[in-house]
Each structure stands twice: as structure tokens, then as C-alpha cells.
């Protein structure tokens, strides 16, 4: 059995989106009114193209091209304001992803914050998340981010082993990644996350653990572990054709060892990929010891403050996800407004990305929704199940009934099979759920410990969680599968 079929980070996949007509942003004003909306800005530029990348990003852009892109984003902001202002929309979280957002120079980065704040309204305690890469992480930009109140920084490290980084075609060295992570952590952001990849050809359990040990010793709050996928259009596709081999069984062994290591180091597992550092007394002491070792007084102070803040946040937050409102700016980002999901057409290859970028920068009317999907009730249920089941604390059966008026186990007999197979359990309450709500997205968001458990929870076992990329795709509807297959055929997907 190959455990790595598909990463279900959202549903439906963008390849199931199709052209839309007759829909405008103003038609969604009801869903956009008031506080609690999410905002996403996509910066589609990278220094080099990683061999596994199937994200919307292009290389080779200079200052002028990036300015032109930001000009288009500002036009989009200005047009969006005409709908959002009367609706009283307020954003509670803002994510800047890519691409590599920190490839923008400091002036351009500052412009991003200045223009979003001047056109949109944010909640006072909004969170701001940004992605970065080691080569683009420098003191000047981190100071700017700190000054702008960024709450979470996520860095794509992938490995500290140069041979593995070369195989992945990452543009940085292990040494550079180590320096960048140290520098990033010295700024005391509320949350620093480091991404790693396993299943890299030539990687061993030992080399993966060495990378993770180095990262853990520096003290990031979160670590994400991604299996290596090489999808259609990714640079490594050619190597695969020329004999490079991905070995899912080996990758799975690496993953199991890595999970065990991270848990032994005091990390809580929230999904197949996400590991969050627990703030137990033991791990606190080891974090403090690491801080005291050989760091400047200012750096020690920043890290201590970060640890103290974290102490009250060691429990897993719960939020009902999958139906939040989130608006995307730029080319390649995705908006979720009620049952309408929309974005620019999905593109992976350089040629396709450049074509979409050109079309975006020349868009006259950003408020016309021209590409996406309107989810039927059936698809909304599937989305709900996928978005809750693959992430702990899991799915609240009573809440599902309240939302849809139906019984989940009757509607999804597959889930009963998973219970029999030991991938899923039905239990009376979730594990390790805190009182702090994590998602700022507009939605019902509560502490379930204060809520009467009506029918219990469906929670993936550790075995089930480790097979999320195998189990999750089984929840895709036939209609969506057919649309995805149609896109793949049209775009020549071979794997
Ligand atoms: S994986 Fe990330 S850093 Fe690498 S090319 Fe893609 S978007 Fe850029």
C-alpha cells in the first residue's frame, strides 16, 4: 500500500475548479460582513524553483516585475474596498505566502503592510503569518516584520544535509539554513515553524533525525514534516523519468521514526504533518537551558518572553474549520466565501504561471469572480469531514448533526470501516483541547470542554493519522475525482 496518494490540505482541489460567470464579490457581501475574516496575500516569486514545487511561483523576477505585481495587488485592494467597506469587513488574520514573500526588498515588504492596512480594516489583536526561506531571511527584514507585529514565521528548511538539499534543488545550503533559523528564533516571534521533507532519494532515517535534532535543539515552536511528492509539472519529474525512484515504504519508516523522535522531545502531533511543542515543565527547562547557552542578553530576553507567552498556550486549540471566510489577494491565492471557492486558474509550469501572472496584472475588474467552484451541500459535508477528521482534535459528531441535520456515520459508512480497521476511534471527548481558539476565521469557534458532548468525537488513531494521505483521498466525491482527472488528462499528468 502506498501511504502517499494525495495531500488533502483543502477540498476540493483547485484542479476541480472551472470558469464561472455572473458572480461578483458584492454577491457575497453577507458572508463578508463584520469581524473574523481571514486574508491571504500570495507573493509568487522565488529565487530558484525547487524540484518538487507544484505551487504558483516563478523565478527571475527583478525589482521592477515585483513592483508591477504590487501595483496590481493595490488595484485589487482598492476595488475590494468598495465592497468590503460597506459590509464592515474586519480581518482577524493575515497570511502572506508564496512563493517566497521575503524575496521582496524591505521597501516592498513595508509597502505590503502599509497598503493592506490603508485599504482594509483589521481586528486589533489580528495575527499575521509570513513564509520565508533561509536565503531571504536577514536581520533587516526580520526587524521590519517584528516592527509590523508579525506573529508567526514559517521557514522552509527541508533538510540540513547538503546532498539532500541538492536533490531537492533547494537554493540554500545546510549551513545557511542553520544560521537563518538561529537568527529568526533570536527575534522572539510568538511562533516560529520549520518545514522538513522526508522520503528524499538517498535520505536515511539517521540523516532525517540529524536534521530534526538540530532544529529541535534551537527551539522552534512548531515543526512540519512533509513527504516528498513529485507531481506533474514539478522539476524532478524528469529525474523520475530518468530513473530516480521514490520509495514510499522507506519514507513511511522515516516518518514513523521522526514522529517518535518529535514526541519524545515534547511535541504534540496535531496532524500527519504538524507537530507543536508542548510547554511541559521538562521541555521548558531544556528550552531555557538552550537559551542561556551562548546567546546575547537581548536574544535571551526575547526567547524567554516567547517561552513565557507559550506556557499558557500548550493545549491544542479547537476551531470549527472549513467554513470560514478567507479572501485572497494576488495571483495564485484562493478565496473561500461561504460555499463559493475561487482563485486564478491552477498553474504549475513556468509557462502557465507566467501566463496567469500576466492575466492577473492586466485584470480590469478584480471583483468579477471568474474561476472557482460553488460547493453543493454534499460537497460541503465532504469538506467538513476532511477538514476536521485529518486534524486533531477531530470531528465533533453532535456539531456535524447541528450543522447538517444528519448522522455522519450513516452518511459516511467508510468511517465505520475505518473504525473497524483501527484507523479511527469514537470517543466521548477530544484529547488535549485548550480554551484558546486558534483560528481567527469567521466561524463558530468554542471550547468544546465547556460544551455538552452530545454524541462524542471521531478521532484518527496514530495509525490513521500517519495514513492521512491514503485515507483522506477516499473521501473525495466521484464528481470531484472526475473533474480532477479531466484536468490531469488535459495537462498531461503522468504520475
Ligand atoms: S517550494 Fe516554496 S521556495 Fe521552493 S520554489 Fe516552490 S514556492 Fe518557492
Coordinates of C-alpha atoms and ligand atoms in Angstrom, one line a residue:
X1 CA 0.0 0.0 0.0
X2 CA 1.4 3.4 -0.9
X3 CA 0.5 5.8 2.0
X4 CA 1.2 8.8 -0.2
X5 CA -1.7 9.3 -2.6
X6 CA -2.5 13.0 -2.1
X7 CA -2.2 15.8 0.4
X8 CA -5.7 16.9 1.4
X9 CA -4.9 20.3 2.7
X10 CA -8.2 21.7 1.3
X11 CA -11.2 20.3 -0.5
X12 CA -12.0 20.4 -3.4
X13 CA -8.6 20.6 -5.1
X14 CA -8.1 23.6 -7.4
X15 CA -8.0 21.2 -10.4
X16 CA -11.7 20.7 -9.9
X17 CA -12.4 24.5 -10.4
X18 CA -13.8 25.7 -13.6
X19 CA -14.7 29.0 -15.2
X20 CA -17.5 30.9 -13.6
X21 CA -19.7 33.6 -14.9
X22 CA -22.2 36.1 -13.5
X23 CA -20.7 36.1 -9.9
X24 CA -19.4 39.3 -8.3
X25 CA -17.7 39.8 -5.0
X26 CA -20.6 42.0 -3.9
X27 CA -22.9 39.0 -4.2
X28 CA -21.0 37.6 -1.2
X29 CA -21.2 40.7 0.9
X30 CA -23.4 38.9 3.5
X31 CA -20.7 36.4 4.2
X32 CA -18.0 39.1 4.3
X33 CA -19.7 41.4 6.9
X34 CA -18.3 42.0 10.3
X35 CA -15.2 40.7 12.1
X36 CA -13.4 37.4 11.8
X37 CA -12.4 37.2 8.1
X38 CA -9.1 35.8 7.0
X39 CA -6.9 37.5 4.4
X40 CA -4.3 35.8 2.3
X41 CA -1.7 37.5 0.0
X42 CA 0.2 35.4 -2.5
X43 CA 3.7 36.6 -3.5
X44 CA 4.5 34.3 -6.4
X45 CA 8.3 34.9 -6.7
X46 CA 11.2 32.6 -5.8
X47 CA 14.9 32.8 -6.2
X48 CA 15.1 29.3 -7.6
X49 CA 12.5 26.7 -8.4
X50 CA 12.6 23.7 -6.0
X51 CA 12.5 20.4 -7.8
X52 CA 9.3 19.2 -6.0
X53 CA 7.4 22.5 -6.2
X54 CA 3.9 22.5 -7.6
X55 CA 3.0 25.9 -6.1
X56 CA 2.3 29.0 -8.0
X57 CA 5.7 30.6 -8.2
X58 CA 8.1 32.0 -10.8
X59 CA 11.8 32.7 -10.8
X60 CA 13.8 35.5 -12.4
X61 CA 11.6 38.5 -11.3
X62 CA 13.5 41.7 -10.5
X63 CA 12.5 44.7 -8.6
X64 CA 10.5 46.1 -11.5
X65 CA 8.5 43.0 -12.0
X66 CA 7.7 42.8 -8.3
X67 CA 6.7 46.5 -8.2
X68 CA 4.3 45.8 -11.2
X69 CA 2.8 42.9 -9.2
X70 CA 2.3 45.0 -6.1
X71 CA 0.7 47.7 -8.2
X72 CA -1.8 45.1 -9.4
X73 CA -2.4 44.0 -5.8
X74 CA -3.0 47.6 -4.8
X75 CA -5.6 48.0 -7.6
X76 CA -7.3 44.8 -6.4
X77 CA -7.3 46.2 -2.8
X78 CA -8.8 49.4 -4.0
X79 CA -11.6 47.6 -5.9
X80 CA -12.2 45.2 -3.0
X81 CA -12.5 48.1 -0.6
X82 CA -15.7 49.3 -2.4
X83 CA -17.4 46.0 -1.4
X84 CA -15.7 45.4 2.0
X85 CA -16.1 48.9 3.4
X86 CA -20.0 49.0 3.3
X87 CA -20.0 45.3 4.5
X88 CA -18.0 46.4 7.6
X89 CA -15.5 43.6 6.9
X90 CA -12.8 43.2 9.5
X91 CA -9.8 40.8 9.2
X92 CA -8.6 38.8 12.1
X93 CA -5.7 37.1 10.5
X94 CA -3.5 37.8 7.6
X95 CA -1.2 35.3 5.9
X96 CA 1.5 36.2 3.4
X97 CA 2.6 33.2 1.5
X98 CA 4.1 32.2 -1.8
X99 CA 6.4 31.8 -3.4
X100 CA 8.9 33.5 -1.1
X101 CA 7.4 36.7 0.3
X102 CA 10.8 37.8 1.8
X103 CA 12.2 37.9 -1.7
X104 CA 10.6 41.4 -1.8
X105 CA 13.0 44.0 -0.7
X106 CA 12.4 45.8 2.6
X107 CA 10.7 48.8 1.0
X108 CA 8.3 46.5 -0.9
X109 CA 7.6 44.4 2.2
X110 CA 6.7 47.6 4.0
X111 CA 4.5 48.6 1.2
X112 CA 2.6 45.4 1.5
X113 CA 1.7 46.1 5.1
X114 CA 1.1 49.8 4.5
X115 CA -1.3 49.2 1.6
X116 CA -3.3 46.4 3.2
X117 CA -3.7 48.5 6.4
X118 CA -4.8 51.5 4.4
X119 CA -7.4 49.8 2.3
X120 CA -8.7 47.2 4.8
X121 CA -9.7 47.0 8.4
X122 CA -8.1 44.6 10.8
X123 CA -9.0 43.5 14.3
X124 CA -6.8 44.9 17.0
X125 CA -5.4 41.5 18.0
X126 CA -5.1 40.1 14.5
X127 CA -2.5 37.5 13.7
X128 CA 0.0 37.9 10.9
X129 CA 1.7 34.9 9.4
X130 CA 4.5 35.0 6.8
X131 CA 6.5 32.4 5.0
X132 CA 10.2 32.7 4.4
X133 CA 13.2 30.8 3.1
X134 CA 16.8 30.7 4.5
X135 CA 18.4 32.8 1.8
X136 CA 15.9 35.6 2.2
X137 CA 15.9 35.7 6.0
X138 CA 18.1 38.7 7.0
X139 CA 18.2 40.9 10.0
X140 CA 16.8 44.0 8.3
X141 CA 13.7 42.2 7.1
X142 CA 13.1 40.4 10.4
X143 CA 13.3 43.7 12.2
X144 CA 10.7 45.1 9.8
X145 CA 8.5 42.0 10.5
X146 CA 8.9 42.4 14.2
X147 CA 8.0 46.1 14.0
X148 CA 4.9 45.2 12.0
X149 CA 3.7 42.8 14.7
X150 CA 4.1 39.5 12.7
X151 CA 3.0 36.7 15.0
X152 CA 4.2 33.6 13.1
X153 CA 7.0 33.0 10.7
X154 CA 7.3 29.7 8.8
X155 CA 10.6 28.8 7.2
X156 CA 11.1 26.1 4.5
X157 CA 14.3 24.4 5.6
X158 CA 13.5 20.8 4.3
X159 CA 16.9 19.4 5.5
X160 CA 20.3 20.4 6.9
X161 CA 22.0 17.9 4.7
X162 CA 23.6 19.5 1.6
X163 CA 23.3 16.3 -0.5
X164 CA 19.5 16.1 0.2
X165 CA 19.1 19.9 -0.5
X166 CA 20.8 19.4 -3.8
X167 CA 18.5 16.5 -4.7
X168 CA 15.5 18.7 -3.9
X169 CA 17.1 21.6 -5.9
X170 CA 16.7 23.9 -2.9
X171 CA 18.6 27.1 -3.3
X172 CA 20.2 27.1 0.2
X173 CA 22.9 25.1 2.0
X174 CA 22.5 23.4 5.3
X175 CA 24.8 25.9 6.9
X176 CA 22.8 28.8 5.6
X177 CA 19.5 27.2 6.9
X178 CA 21.0 26.7 10.3
X179 CA 22.2 30.4 10.5
X180 CA 18.8 31.6 9.2
X181 CA 16.8 29.6 11.8
X182 CA 19.0 30.8 14.6
X183 CA 18.6 34.4 13.5
X184 CA 14.9 34.0 13.1
X185 CA 14.5 32.5 16.6
X186 CA 16.5 35.3 18.2
X187 CA 13.8 37.8 17.3
X188 CA 11.3 36.2 19.6
X189 CA 8.2 35.9 17.3
X190 CA 5.3 34.3 19.0
X191 CA 5.6 31.2 16.8
X192 CA 8.4 30.0 14.5
X193 CA 7.8 27.0 12.4
X194 CA 10.3 25.0 10.4
X195 CA 9.3 22.7 7.5
X196 CA 11.2 19.5 6.7
X197 CA 10.8 16.9 4.0
X198 CA 11.3 13.1 4.2
X199 CA 11.3 10.4 1.5
X200 CA 14.1 12.2 -0.3
X201 CA 16.1 9.8 -2.5
X202 CA 19.3 9.0 -0.7
X203 CA 17.9 10.2 2.7
X204 CA 18.1 7.8 5.6
X205 CA 16.4 7.6 9.0
X206 CA 19.6 8.8 10.5
X207 CA 20.1 11.8 8.3
X208 CA 16.4 12.8 8.8
X209 CA 16.8 12.6 12.5
X210 CA 20.0 14.5 12.4
X211 CA 18.2 17.4 10.7
X212 CA 15.3 17.3 13.2
X213 CA 17.7 17.1 16.2
X214 CA 19.4 20.2 15.0
X215 CA 16.2 22.1 14.5
X216 CA 14.7 20.9 17.8
X217 CA 17.8 22.0 19.7
X218 CA 17.3 25.5 18.5
X219 CA 13.7 25.7 19.9
X220 CA 11.1 26.4 17.2
X221 CA 7.5 26.2 18.4
X222 CA 6.4 24.0 15.5
X223 CA 7.8 21.6 13.0
X224 CA 6.0 20.4 9.9
X225 CA 7.1 17.1 8.3
X226 CA 6.2 16.8 4.6
X227 CA 6.6 13.6 2.5
X228 CA 8.2 14.2 -0.9
X229 CA 5.7 14.4 -3.7
X230 CA 6.7 15.0 -7.3
X231 CA 3.5 15.9 -9.1
X232 CA 3.0 16.8 -12.8
X233 CA 5.0 19.9 -13.8
X234 CA 7.5 19.7 -10.9
X235 CA 11.1 19.9 -11.9
X236 CA 12.0 16.5 -10.6
X237 CA 9.5 14.8 -12.9
X238 CA 12.3 14.5 -15.4
X239 CA 14.6 12.8 -12.9
X240 CA 11.8 10.4 -12.1
X241 CA 11.5 9.6 -15.8
X242 CA 15.3 9.1 -16.0
X243 CA 15.4 6.6 -13.1
X244 CA 15.1 8.5 -9.9
X245 CA 13.0 6.4 -7.5
X246 CA 10.7 7.5 -4.7
X247 CA 10.4 4.7 -2.1
X248 CA 7.1 5.2 -0.1
X249 CA 7.9 2.3 2.3
X250 CA 11.2 3.8 3.2
X251 CA 9.6 7.2 3.5
X252 CA 6.9 5.8 5.8
X253 CA 9.6 4.2 8.1
X254 CA 11.4 7.6 8.2
X255 CA 8.1 9.3 9.1
X256 CA 7.4 6.8 12.0
X257 CA 10.9 7.3 13.4
X258 CA 10.6 11.1 13.1
X259 CA 7.2 11.1 14.8
X260 CA 8.6 9.1 17.7
X261 CA 11.6 11.5 18.0
X262 CA 9.5 14.6 18.0
X263 CA 7.0 13.2 20.5
X264 CA 9.9 12.2 22.8
X265 CA 11.1 15.8 22.6
X266 CA 7.9 17.1 23.9
X267 CA 6.0 17.8 20.6
X268 CA 2.3 17.1 20.3
X269 CA 1.1 15.8 17.0
X270 CA -1.9 17.8 15.5
X271 CA -2.0 16.3 12.1
X272 CA 0.1 14.0 9.9
X273 CA 2.4 16.9 9.2
X274 CA 2.1 19.3 12.1
X275 CA 4.0 19.0 15.4
X276 CA 3.6 21.6 18.1
X277 CA 6.0 22.0 21.0
X278 CA 4.3 21.3 24.3
X279 CA 5.2 23.5 27.2
X280 CA 5.7 20.9 29.8
X281 CA 7.9 21.8 32.7
X282 CA 10.6 19.5 31.4
X283 CA 10.7 20.9 27.9
X284 CA 10.6 24.4 29.4
X285 CA 13.7 23.7 31.4
X286 CA 15.5 22.3 28.4
X287 CA 14.4 25.3 26.3
X288 CA 15.7 27.7 29.0
X289 CA 19.0 25.8 29.2
X290 CA 19.3 26.1 25.4
X291 CA 18.6 29.8 25.5
X292 CA 21.1 30.5 28.3
X293 CA 23.9 28.7 26.3
X294 CA 26.0 31.3 24.5
X295 CA 23.4 33.9 23.4
X296 CA 23.4 37.6 23.9
X297 CA 21.4 39.2 26.7
X298 CA 18.9 40.7 24.3
X299 CA 18.4 37.4 22.5
X300 CA 18.0 35.6 25.8
X301 CA 15.4 38.1 26.9
X302 CA 13.4 37.8 23.6
X303 CA 13.4 34.0 23.8
X304 CA 12.4 33.9 27.5
X305 CA 9.5 36.2 26.7
X306 CA 8.5 33.9 23.9
X307 CA 8.6 30.8 26.2
X308 CA 6.6 32.6 29.0
X309 CA 3.9 33.5 26.5
X310 CA 3.9 30.0 25.2
X311 CA 3.3 28.4 28.6
X312 CA -0.3 29.3 28.7
X313 CA -0.8 28.1 25.1
X314 CA 0.3 24.5 25.4
X315 CA -3.1 23.0 24.9
X316 CA -4.5 22.2 21.4
X317 CA -6.9 24.9 20.2
X318 CA -10.2 23.9 18.7
X319 CA -12.0 25.8 16.0
X320 CA -14.6 24.6 13.7
X321 CA -12.9 24.9 10.3
X322 CA -13.8 24.5 6.7
X323 CA -16.5 27.2 6.5
X324 CA -14.5 30.3 7.5
X325 CA -14.4 33.2 5.2
X326 CA -11.0 34.0 3.7
X327 CA -10.2 36.4 0.9
X328 CA -7.1 36.1 -1.3
X329 CA -5.2 38.9 -2.9
X330 CA -2.8 38.4 -5.7
X331 CA -2.3 35.7 -8.3
X332 CA -2.4 32.0 -7.1
X333 CA -4.2 32.6 -3.8
X334 CA -7.6 31.0 -3.0
X335 CA -10.7 32.7 -1.6
X336 CA -13.3 30.9 0.5
X337 CA -16.6 32.7 0.9
X338 CA -19.5 30.6 2.0
X339 CA -19.9 27.8 -0.4
X340 CA -18.0 29.7 -3.1
X341 CA -14.3 29.0 -3.6
X342 CA -12.4 30.9 -6.2
X343 CA -8.9 31.7 -7.4
X344 CA -6.9 32.3 -10.6
X345 CA -6.7 29.2 -12.7
X346 CA -4.4 26.5 -11.3
X347 CA -0.9 26.6 -12.8
X348 CA 2.4 24.7 -12.1
X349 CA 4.7 25.0 -15.1
X350 CA 6.7 28.2 -15.6
X351 CA 4.9 28.9 -18.8
X352 CA 1.4 28.5 -17.2
X353 CA 2.4 30.6 -14.2
X354 CA 3.7 33.4 -16.3
X355 CA 0.5 33.4 -18.4
X356 CA -1.7 33.7 -15.3
X357 CA 0.6 36.3 -13.8
X358 CA 0.3 38.4 -17.0
X359 CA -3.5 38.0 -17.0
X360 CA -3.7 39.0 -13.3
X361 CA -1.6 42.1 -13.7
X362 CA -3.8 43.1 -16.6
X363 CA -7.1 42.5 -14.9
X364 CA -9.5 45.4 -15.2
X365 CA -12.2 44.1 -12.8
X366 CA -11.0 42.2 -9.8
X367 CA -14.4 42.0 -8.3
X368 CA -15.7 39.6 -11.0
X369 CA -15.4 36.0 -9.9
X370 CA -14.3 34.1 -13.0
X371 CA -12.8 30.8 -11.9
X372 CA -13.8 28.5 -9.0
X373 CA -16.5 26.2 -7.7
X374 CA -19.8 26.5 -5.9
X375 CA -20.0 23.7 -3.4
X376 CA -23.2 21.6 -3.3
X377 CA -24.4 20.6 0.2
X378 CA -23.0 17.1 -0.5
X379 CA -19.5 18.6 -1.2
X380 CA -19.8 20.9 1.9
X381 CA -20.3 17.8 4.0
X382 CA -17.3 16.1 2.5
X383 CA -15.2 19.3 3.0
X384 CA -16.3 19.4 6.7
X385 CA -15.3 15.8 7.3
X386 CA -12.0 16.1 5.5
X387 CA -11.1 19.4 7.3
X388 CA -11.9 18.0 10.7
X389 CA -11.0 14.4 10.6
X390 CA -7.5 14.8 9.4
X391 CA -6.6 17.3 12.1
X392 CA -6.8 16.8 15.8
X393 CA -8.8 17.2 18.0
X394 CA -11.0 15.5 15.4
X395 CA -14.7 15.7 14.4
X396 CA -17.5 16.5 16.9
X397 CA -20.4 14.3 15.9
X398 CA -23.0 16.5 17.6
X399 CA -21.7 19.6 15.9
X400 CA -21.9 17.8 12.5
X401 CA -25.5 16.9 13.2
X402 CA -26.3 20.5 14.2
X403 CA -24.8 21.9 11.1
X404 CA -26.2 19.4 8.5
X405 CA -29.1 17.8 10.4
X406 CA -27.9 14.3 9.5
X407 CA -25.9 11.4 11.1
X408 CA -22.3 11.3 9.9
X409 CA -21.8 7.6 10.4
X410 CA -24.9 6.8 8.3
X411 CA -23.8 9.2 5.6
X412 CA -20.2 8.0 5.5
X413 CA -20.2 4.2 6.0
X414 CA -16.5 4.4 5.1
X415 CA -15.9 5.9 8.6
X416 CA -17.3 2.8 10.3
X417 CA -14.9 0.7 8.2
X418 CA -12.0 2.8 9.4
X419 CA -13.2 2.3 13.0
X420 CA -13.1 -1.5 12.4
X421 CA -9.7 -1.3 10.8
X422 CA -8.3 0.7 13.8
X423 CA -7.7 4.0 11.9
X424 CA -10.5 5.8 13.7
X425 CA -12.0 5.8 17.2
X426 CA -15.2 7.2 18.5
X427 CA -14.6 8.7 21.9
X428 CA -16.6 10.8 24.4
X429 CA -14.3 13.8 24.4
X430 CA -11.3 15.1 22.4
X431 CA -7.8 14.9 23.7
X432 CA -5.8 17.8 25.0
X433 CA -8.1 20.6 23.9
X434 CA -7.5 24.1 25.3
X435 CA -9.6 27.1 25.9
X436 CA -7.9 29.3 23.3
X437 CA -9.4 29.4 19.9
X438 CA -6.7 29.2 17.3
X439 CA -8.4 30.1 14.0
X440 CA -9.4 33.7 13.6
X441 CA -11.5 32.8 10.6
X442 CA -15.2 33.7 10.9
X443 CA -16.9 30.7 12.2
X444 CA -18.3 29.1 15.3
X445 CA -15.3 28.7 17.5
X446 CA -15.5 27.4 21.0
X447 CA -14.0 25.4 23.8
X448 CA -15.7 22.0 23.5
X449 CA -14.8 21.1 27.1
X450 CA -17.5 23.7 28.1
X451 CA -20.0 22.2 25.7
X452 CA -22.1 19.2 26.4
X453 CA -20.7 16.3 24.4
X454 CA -23.7 15.0 22.5
X455 CA -22.5 12.0 20.6
X456 CA -18.8 12.0 21.0
X457 CA -15.9 12.6 18.7
X458 CA -14.4 10.8 15.8
X459 CA -10.6 10.9 16.2
X460 CA -8.0 9.3 13.9
X461 CA -5.7 7.0 15.8
X462 CA -1.9 7.4 15.4
X463 CA -2.0 4.8 12.6
X464 CA -4.9 6.6 11.0
X465 CA -3.1 10.0 11.2
X466 CA 0.0 8.5 9.7
X467 CA -2.1 7.4 6.7
X468 CA -3.9 10.7 6.2
X469 CA -2.7 11.0 2.6
X470 CA -4.1 7.5 1.9
X471 CA -7.4 7.8 3.8
X472 CA -8.2 11.4 3.0
X473 CA -8.4 10.9 -0.8
X474 CA -11.0 8.2 -0.3
X475 CA -13.4 10.9 0.9
X476 CA -13.3 12.7 -2.5
X477 CA -16.6 12.5 -4.3
X478 CA -16.9 10.9 -7.6
X479 CA -17.8 14.1 -9.3
X480 CA -14.8 16.0 -7.9
X481 CA -12.5 13.0 -8.8
X482 CA -13.8 13.1 -12.4
X483 CA -13.1 16.8 -12.6
X484 CA -9.6 16.4 -11.2
X485 CA -8.9 13.5 -13.6
X486 CA -10.2 15.6 -16.5
X487 CA -7.7 18.4 -15.6
X488 CA -4.9 15.9 -15.3
X489 CA -5.6 14.4 -18.7
X490 CA -5.8 17.9 -20.3
X491 CA -2.5 18.8 -18.7
X492 CA -0.7 15.6 -19.4
X493 CA -0.3 14.3 -15.8
X494 CA 1.7 11.1 -15.9
X495 CA 2.1 10.1 -12.3
Ligands
LIG1 S1 8.7 25.1 -2.8 FE1 8.5 27.2 -2.0 S2 10.5 28.1 -2.1 FE2 10.5 26.3 -3.5 S3 10.0 27.1 -5.5 FE3 8.1 26.4 -4.5 S4 7.2 28.2 -3.5 FE4 9.4 28.6 -4.0

